[in-house]
Coordinates of C-alpha atoms and ligand atoms in Angstrom, one line a residue:
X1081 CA -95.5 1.8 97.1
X1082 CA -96.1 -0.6 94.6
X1083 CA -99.4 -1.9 92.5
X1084 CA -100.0 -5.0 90.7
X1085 CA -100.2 -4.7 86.9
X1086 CA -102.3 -7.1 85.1
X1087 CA -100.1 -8.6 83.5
X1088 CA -98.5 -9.5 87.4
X1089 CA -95.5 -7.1 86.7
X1090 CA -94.5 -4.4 89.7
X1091 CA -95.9 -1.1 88.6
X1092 CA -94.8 1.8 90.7
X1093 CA -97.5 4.2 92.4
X1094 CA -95.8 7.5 91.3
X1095 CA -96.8 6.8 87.4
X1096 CA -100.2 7.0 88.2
X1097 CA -99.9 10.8 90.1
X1098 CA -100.5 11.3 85.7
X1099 CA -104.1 11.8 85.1
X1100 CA -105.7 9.0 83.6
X1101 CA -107.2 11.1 80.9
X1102 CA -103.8 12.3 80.1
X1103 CA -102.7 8.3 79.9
X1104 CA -105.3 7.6 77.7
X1105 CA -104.5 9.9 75.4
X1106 CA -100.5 8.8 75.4
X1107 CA -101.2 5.4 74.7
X1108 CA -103.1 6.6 72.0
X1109 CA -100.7 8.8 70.5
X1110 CA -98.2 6.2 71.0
X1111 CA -99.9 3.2 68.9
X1112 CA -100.1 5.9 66.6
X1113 CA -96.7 6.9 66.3
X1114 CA -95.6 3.2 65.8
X1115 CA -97.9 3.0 62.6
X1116 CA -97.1 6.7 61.5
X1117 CA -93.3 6.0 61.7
X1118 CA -92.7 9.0 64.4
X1119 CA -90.2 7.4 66.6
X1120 CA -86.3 7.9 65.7
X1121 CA -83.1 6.6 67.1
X1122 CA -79.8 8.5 68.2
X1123 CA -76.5 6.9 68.6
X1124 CA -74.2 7.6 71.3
X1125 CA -70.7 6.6 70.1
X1126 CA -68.5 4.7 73.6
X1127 CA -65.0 5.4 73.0
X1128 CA -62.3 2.6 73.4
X1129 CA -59.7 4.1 75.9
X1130 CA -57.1 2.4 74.7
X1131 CA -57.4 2.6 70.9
X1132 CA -59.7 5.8 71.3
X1133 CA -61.8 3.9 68.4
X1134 CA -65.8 4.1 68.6
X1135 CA -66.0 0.0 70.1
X1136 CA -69.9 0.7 70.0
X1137 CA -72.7 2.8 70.1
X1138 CA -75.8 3.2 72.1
X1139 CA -79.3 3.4 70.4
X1140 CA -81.8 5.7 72.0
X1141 CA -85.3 6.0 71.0
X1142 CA -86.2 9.5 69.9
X1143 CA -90.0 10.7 69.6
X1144 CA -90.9 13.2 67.2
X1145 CA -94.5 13.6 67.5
X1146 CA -96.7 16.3 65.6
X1147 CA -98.9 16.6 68.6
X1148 CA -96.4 17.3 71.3
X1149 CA -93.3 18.1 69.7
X1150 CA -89.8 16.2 70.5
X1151 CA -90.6 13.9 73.6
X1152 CA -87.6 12.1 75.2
X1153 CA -87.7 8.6 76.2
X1154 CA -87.9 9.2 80.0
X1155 CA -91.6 11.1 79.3
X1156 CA -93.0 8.2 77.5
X1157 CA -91.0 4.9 78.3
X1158 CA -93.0 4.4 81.6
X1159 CA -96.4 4.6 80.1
X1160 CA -95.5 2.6 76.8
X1161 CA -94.5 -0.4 79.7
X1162 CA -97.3 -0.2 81.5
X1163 CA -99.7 -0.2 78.1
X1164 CA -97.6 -3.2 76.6
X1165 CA -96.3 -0.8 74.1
X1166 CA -92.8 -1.4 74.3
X1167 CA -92.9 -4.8 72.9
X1168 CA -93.7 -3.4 69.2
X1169 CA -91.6 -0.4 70.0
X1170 CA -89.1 -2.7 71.8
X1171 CA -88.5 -4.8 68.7
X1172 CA -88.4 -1.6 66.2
X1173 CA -85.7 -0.4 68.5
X1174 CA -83.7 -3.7 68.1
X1175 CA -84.4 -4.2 64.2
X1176 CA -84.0 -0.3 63.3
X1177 CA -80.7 -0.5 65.9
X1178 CA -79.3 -4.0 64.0
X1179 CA -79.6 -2.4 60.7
X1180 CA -78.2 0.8 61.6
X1181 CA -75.1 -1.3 62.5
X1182 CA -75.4 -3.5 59.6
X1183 CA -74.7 -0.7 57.2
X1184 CA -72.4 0.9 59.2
X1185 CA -69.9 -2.3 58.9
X1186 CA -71.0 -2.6 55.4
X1187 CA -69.0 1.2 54.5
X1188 CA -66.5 0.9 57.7
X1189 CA -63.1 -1.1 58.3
X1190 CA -64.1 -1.2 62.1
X1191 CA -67.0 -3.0 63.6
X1192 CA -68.4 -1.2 66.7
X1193 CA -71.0 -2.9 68.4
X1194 CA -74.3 -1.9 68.9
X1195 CA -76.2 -1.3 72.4
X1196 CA -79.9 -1.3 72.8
X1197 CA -81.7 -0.8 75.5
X1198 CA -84.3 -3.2 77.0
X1199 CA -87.3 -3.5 79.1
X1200 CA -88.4 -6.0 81.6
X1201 CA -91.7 -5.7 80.3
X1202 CA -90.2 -6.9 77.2
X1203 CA -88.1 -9.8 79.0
X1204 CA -91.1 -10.8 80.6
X1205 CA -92.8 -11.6 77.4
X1206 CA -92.9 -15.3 76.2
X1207 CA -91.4 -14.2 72.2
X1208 CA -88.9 -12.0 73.5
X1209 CA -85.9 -14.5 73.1
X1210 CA -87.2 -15.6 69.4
X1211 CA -87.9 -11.9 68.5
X1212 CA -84.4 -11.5 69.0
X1213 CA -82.9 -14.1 67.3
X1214 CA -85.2 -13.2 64.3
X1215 CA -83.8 -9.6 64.1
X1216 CA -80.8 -11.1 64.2
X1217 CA -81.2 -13.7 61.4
X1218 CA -83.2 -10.8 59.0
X1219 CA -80.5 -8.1 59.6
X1220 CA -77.7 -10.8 59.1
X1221 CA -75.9 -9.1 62.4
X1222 CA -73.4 -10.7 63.6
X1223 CA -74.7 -11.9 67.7
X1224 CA -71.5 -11.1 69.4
X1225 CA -72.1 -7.6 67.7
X1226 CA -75.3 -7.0 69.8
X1227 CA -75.6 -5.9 73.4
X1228 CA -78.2 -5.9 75.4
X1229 CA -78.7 -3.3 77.9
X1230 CA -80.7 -4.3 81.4
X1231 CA -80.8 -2.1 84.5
X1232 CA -80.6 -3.3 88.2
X1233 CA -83.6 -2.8 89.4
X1234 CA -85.6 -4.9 87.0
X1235 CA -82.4 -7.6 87.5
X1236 CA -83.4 -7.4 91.1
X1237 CA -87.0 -7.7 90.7
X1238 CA -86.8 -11.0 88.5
X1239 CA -83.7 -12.6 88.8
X1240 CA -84.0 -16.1 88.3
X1241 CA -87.2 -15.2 85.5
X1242 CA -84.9 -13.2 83.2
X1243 CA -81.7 -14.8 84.5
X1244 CA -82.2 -17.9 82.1
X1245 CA -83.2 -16.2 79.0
X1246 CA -80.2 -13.8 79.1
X1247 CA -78.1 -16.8 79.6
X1248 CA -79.6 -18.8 76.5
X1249 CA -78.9 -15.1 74.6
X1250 CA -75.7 -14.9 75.7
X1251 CA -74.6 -18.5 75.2
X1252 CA -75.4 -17.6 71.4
X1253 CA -73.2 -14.7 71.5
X1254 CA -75.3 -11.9 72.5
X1255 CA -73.5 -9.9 75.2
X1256 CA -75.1 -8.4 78.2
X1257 CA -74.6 -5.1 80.0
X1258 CA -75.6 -4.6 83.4
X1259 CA -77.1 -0.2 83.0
X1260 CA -77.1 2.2 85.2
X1261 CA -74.6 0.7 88.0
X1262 CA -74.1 2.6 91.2
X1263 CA -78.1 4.2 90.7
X1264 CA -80.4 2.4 93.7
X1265 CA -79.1 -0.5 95.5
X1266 CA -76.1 -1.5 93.8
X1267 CA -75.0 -5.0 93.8
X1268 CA -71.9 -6.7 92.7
X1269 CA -73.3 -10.4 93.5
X1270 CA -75.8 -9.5 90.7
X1271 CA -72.3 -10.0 88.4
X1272 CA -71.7 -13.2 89.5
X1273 CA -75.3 -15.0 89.2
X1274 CA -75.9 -13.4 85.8
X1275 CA -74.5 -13.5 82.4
X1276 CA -73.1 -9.7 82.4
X1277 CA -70.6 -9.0 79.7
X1278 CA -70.1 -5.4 80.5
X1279 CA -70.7 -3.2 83.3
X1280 CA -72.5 0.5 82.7
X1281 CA -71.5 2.9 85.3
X1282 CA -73.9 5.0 86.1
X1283 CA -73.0 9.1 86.0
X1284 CA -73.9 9.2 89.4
X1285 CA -71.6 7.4 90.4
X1286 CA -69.3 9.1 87.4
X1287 CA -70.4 12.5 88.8
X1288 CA -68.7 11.7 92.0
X1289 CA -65.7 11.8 90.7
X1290 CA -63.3 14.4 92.1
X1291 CA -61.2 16.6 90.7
X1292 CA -58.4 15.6 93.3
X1293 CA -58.9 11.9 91.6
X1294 CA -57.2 10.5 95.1
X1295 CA -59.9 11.7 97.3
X1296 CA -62.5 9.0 96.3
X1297 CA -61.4 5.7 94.8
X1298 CA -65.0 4.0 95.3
X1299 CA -65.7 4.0 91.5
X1300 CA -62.2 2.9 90.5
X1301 CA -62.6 -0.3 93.2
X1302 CA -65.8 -1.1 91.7
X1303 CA -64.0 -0.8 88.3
X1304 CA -61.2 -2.8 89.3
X1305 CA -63.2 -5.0 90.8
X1306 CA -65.3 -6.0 87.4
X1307 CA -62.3 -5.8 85.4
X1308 CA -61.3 -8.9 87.5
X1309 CA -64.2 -10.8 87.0
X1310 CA -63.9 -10.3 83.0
X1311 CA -66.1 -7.7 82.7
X1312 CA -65.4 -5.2 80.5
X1313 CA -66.2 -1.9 82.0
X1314 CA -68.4 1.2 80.2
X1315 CA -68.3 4.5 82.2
X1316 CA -71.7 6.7 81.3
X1317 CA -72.2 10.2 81.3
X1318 CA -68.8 11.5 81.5
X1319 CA -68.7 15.4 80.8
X1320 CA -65.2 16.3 82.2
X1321 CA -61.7 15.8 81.4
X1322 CA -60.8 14.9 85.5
X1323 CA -63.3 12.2 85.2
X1324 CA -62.0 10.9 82.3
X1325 CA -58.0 11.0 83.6
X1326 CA -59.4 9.5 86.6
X1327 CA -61.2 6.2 84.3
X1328 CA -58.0 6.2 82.8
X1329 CA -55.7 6.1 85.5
X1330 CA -58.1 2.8 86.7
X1331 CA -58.4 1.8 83.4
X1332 CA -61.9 1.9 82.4
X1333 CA -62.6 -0.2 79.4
X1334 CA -65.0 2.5 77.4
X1335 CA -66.0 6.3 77.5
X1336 CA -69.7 7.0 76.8
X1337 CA -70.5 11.4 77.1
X1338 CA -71.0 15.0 76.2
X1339 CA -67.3 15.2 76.8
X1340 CA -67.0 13.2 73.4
X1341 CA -70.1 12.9 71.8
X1342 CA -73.8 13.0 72.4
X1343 CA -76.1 10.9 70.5
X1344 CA -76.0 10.9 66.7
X1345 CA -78.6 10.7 64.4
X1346 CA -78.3 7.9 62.1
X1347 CA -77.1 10.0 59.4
X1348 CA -74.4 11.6 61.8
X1349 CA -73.3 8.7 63.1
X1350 CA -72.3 6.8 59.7
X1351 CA -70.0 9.2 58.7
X1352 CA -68.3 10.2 62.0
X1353 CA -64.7 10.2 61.6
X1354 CA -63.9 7.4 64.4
X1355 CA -60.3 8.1 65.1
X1356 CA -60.1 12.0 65.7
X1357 CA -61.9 13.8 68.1
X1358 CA -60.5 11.8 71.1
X1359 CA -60.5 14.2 73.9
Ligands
C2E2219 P1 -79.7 5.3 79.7 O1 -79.8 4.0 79.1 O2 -79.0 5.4 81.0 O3 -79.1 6.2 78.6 C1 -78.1 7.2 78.8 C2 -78.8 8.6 78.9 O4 -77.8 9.6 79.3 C3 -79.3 9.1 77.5 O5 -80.5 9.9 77.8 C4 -78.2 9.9 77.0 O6 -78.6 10.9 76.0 C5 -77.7 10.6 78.3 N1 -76.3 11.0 78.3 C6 -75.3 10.5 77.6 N2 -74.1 11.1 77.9 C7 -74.4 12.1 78.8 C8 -73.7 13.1 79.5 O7 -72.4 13.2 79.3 N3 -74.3 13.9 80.3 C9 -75.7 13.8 80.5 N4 -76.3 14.6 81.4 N5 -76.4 12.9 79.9 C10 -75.8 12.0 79.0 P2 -81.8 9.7 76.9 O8 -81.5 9.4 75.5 O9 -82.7 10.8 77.3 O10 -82.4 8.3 77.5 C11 -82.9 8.3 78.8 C12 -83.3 6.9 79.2 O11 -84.4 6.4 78.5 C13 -82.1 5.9 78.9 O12 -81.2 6.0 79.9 C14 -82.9 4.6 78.9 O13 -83.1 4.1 80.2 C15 -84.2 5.0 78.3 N6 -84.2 4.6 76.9 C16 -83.7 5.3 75.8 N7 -83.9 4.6 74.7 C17 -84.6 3.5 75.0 C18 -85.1 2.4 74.2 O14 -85.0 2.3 73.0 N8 -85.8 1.4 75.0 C19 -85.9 1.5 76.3 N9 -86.6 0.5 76.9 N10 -85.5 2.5 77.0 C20 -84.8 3.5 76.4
CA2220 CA1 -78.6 2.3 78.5
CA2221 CA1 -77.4 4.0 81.8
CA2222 CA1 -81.5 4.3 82.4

């Protein structure tokens, strides 16, 4: 069951089963943890098959707050939508990730991409497309050296709204990933009508991998199938070595998981030796 936010977007029911006292008091700490500086990002490195170089990473907000302690993304990301939040945290996620990756290429021979994560709320907003290109200009990054991680389910809610301002982005360079494919109602025709770049498999769909990597070649189709199309293909949450013979045998693109690393801080992340630890 759905409600109808103010602002027009879907909202789903279940986020308000949390008492509304409760989401008072998270927006609150939230507008305060923008000004107070508490939020943080990680860096999952995605692992070039091939060259078993990091080809990007993945920025992930982090939330260390003195009232409640560490708080992960998926216990505050709902409520910082529905409160409008995530537009000023969405755009210190892009300007902390795009300098992040500017000094990484400043002190490294290779230069690794960087993925960040994005809301619809976000897309939905009339400065979102000029906030980017702003970051971009002020962190001197590079557009083909951003990604831009959507998920289906907001692609499928607002296709043809969000549709055209991914395509201006991209036709400046900006590539697009498609997240959490295989997670809901998948849909391949959502490749062709948008700008996608790169496919995220989701690790459910990961997790179904076999050990006996005949039994189930649903994922590498739907790799196969992308890889056709041009689309270069990210597999997410892999966390064992059958999975990853199997992306290899079908020749997934990238590697993103425990099995090599989880997400970095900042400080991590610069130094990390990108050619040895390949699995
Ligand atoms: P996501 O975009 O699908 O990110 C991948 C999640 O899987 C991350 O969880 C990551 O830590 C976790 N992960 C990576 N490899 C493995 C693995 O091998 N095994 C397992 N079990 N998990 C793995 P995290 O950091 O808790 O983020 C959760 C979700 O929160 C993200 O899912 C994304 O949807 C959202 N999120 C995170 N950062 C941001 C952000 O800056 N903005 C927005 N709008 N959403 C964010
Ligand atoms: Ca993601
Ligand atoms: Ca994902
Ligand atoms: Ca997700």
């Amino acid at each position: 069951a759905k409600k109808r936010g103010k602002n027009g977007l879907a909202i789903y029911e279940e986020s308000f089963s949390v008492p509304l006292k409760h989401r008072m008091e998270m927006e609150r700490l939230l507008r305060q943890a923008l000004q107070n500086g508490e939020f943080e990002l990680h860096y999952q490195p995605q692992i070039n098959l091939a060259s078993a170089g990091v080809e990007g990473f993945e920025a992930l907000i982090r939330w260390n707050s003195p009232v409640l302690g560490r708080v992960g993304p998926d216990q505050f990301i709902r409520i910082a939508e529905e409160t409008q939040l995530i537009v000023p945290i969405g755009e210190w996620v892009l300007r902390t990730a795009c300098e992040f990756i500017r000094d990484f290429h400043e002190s490294n021979e290779n230069k690794p991409s960087i993925s960040v994560n994005v809301s619809v709320v976000q897309l939905y907003g009339h400065r979102f497309e000029d906030m980017v290109r702003e970051v971009l200009a002020e962190t001197g990054v590079d557009p083909h050296h951003l990604e831009l991680e959507v998920t289906e389910s907001m692609v499928i809610e607002s296709l043809e709204l969000i549709g055209d301002k991914l395509k201006r982005l991209s036709d400046s360079g900006v590539n697009i990933a498609l997240d959490d494919f295989g997670r809901g109602f998948s849909s391949l025709s959502h490749l062709m009508k948008l700008p996608i770049t790169t496919l995220k498999i989701d690790k459910s769909f990961v997790d179904h991998i076999p050990d006996n990597r005949d039994d189930n070649p649903l994922t590498g189709l739907v790799i196969q199938l992308a890889k056709q199309m041009g689309i270069k293909v990210v597999a997410e949450g892999v966390e064992k070595y059958a999975q990853l013979d199997y992306l290899k045998k079908y020749d997934c693109d990238c590697i993103q998981g425990y099995l090599f690393s989880k997400p970095l801080t900042a400080a991590e992340a610069k130094d990390w030796n990108k050619t040895t630890n390949m699995p």
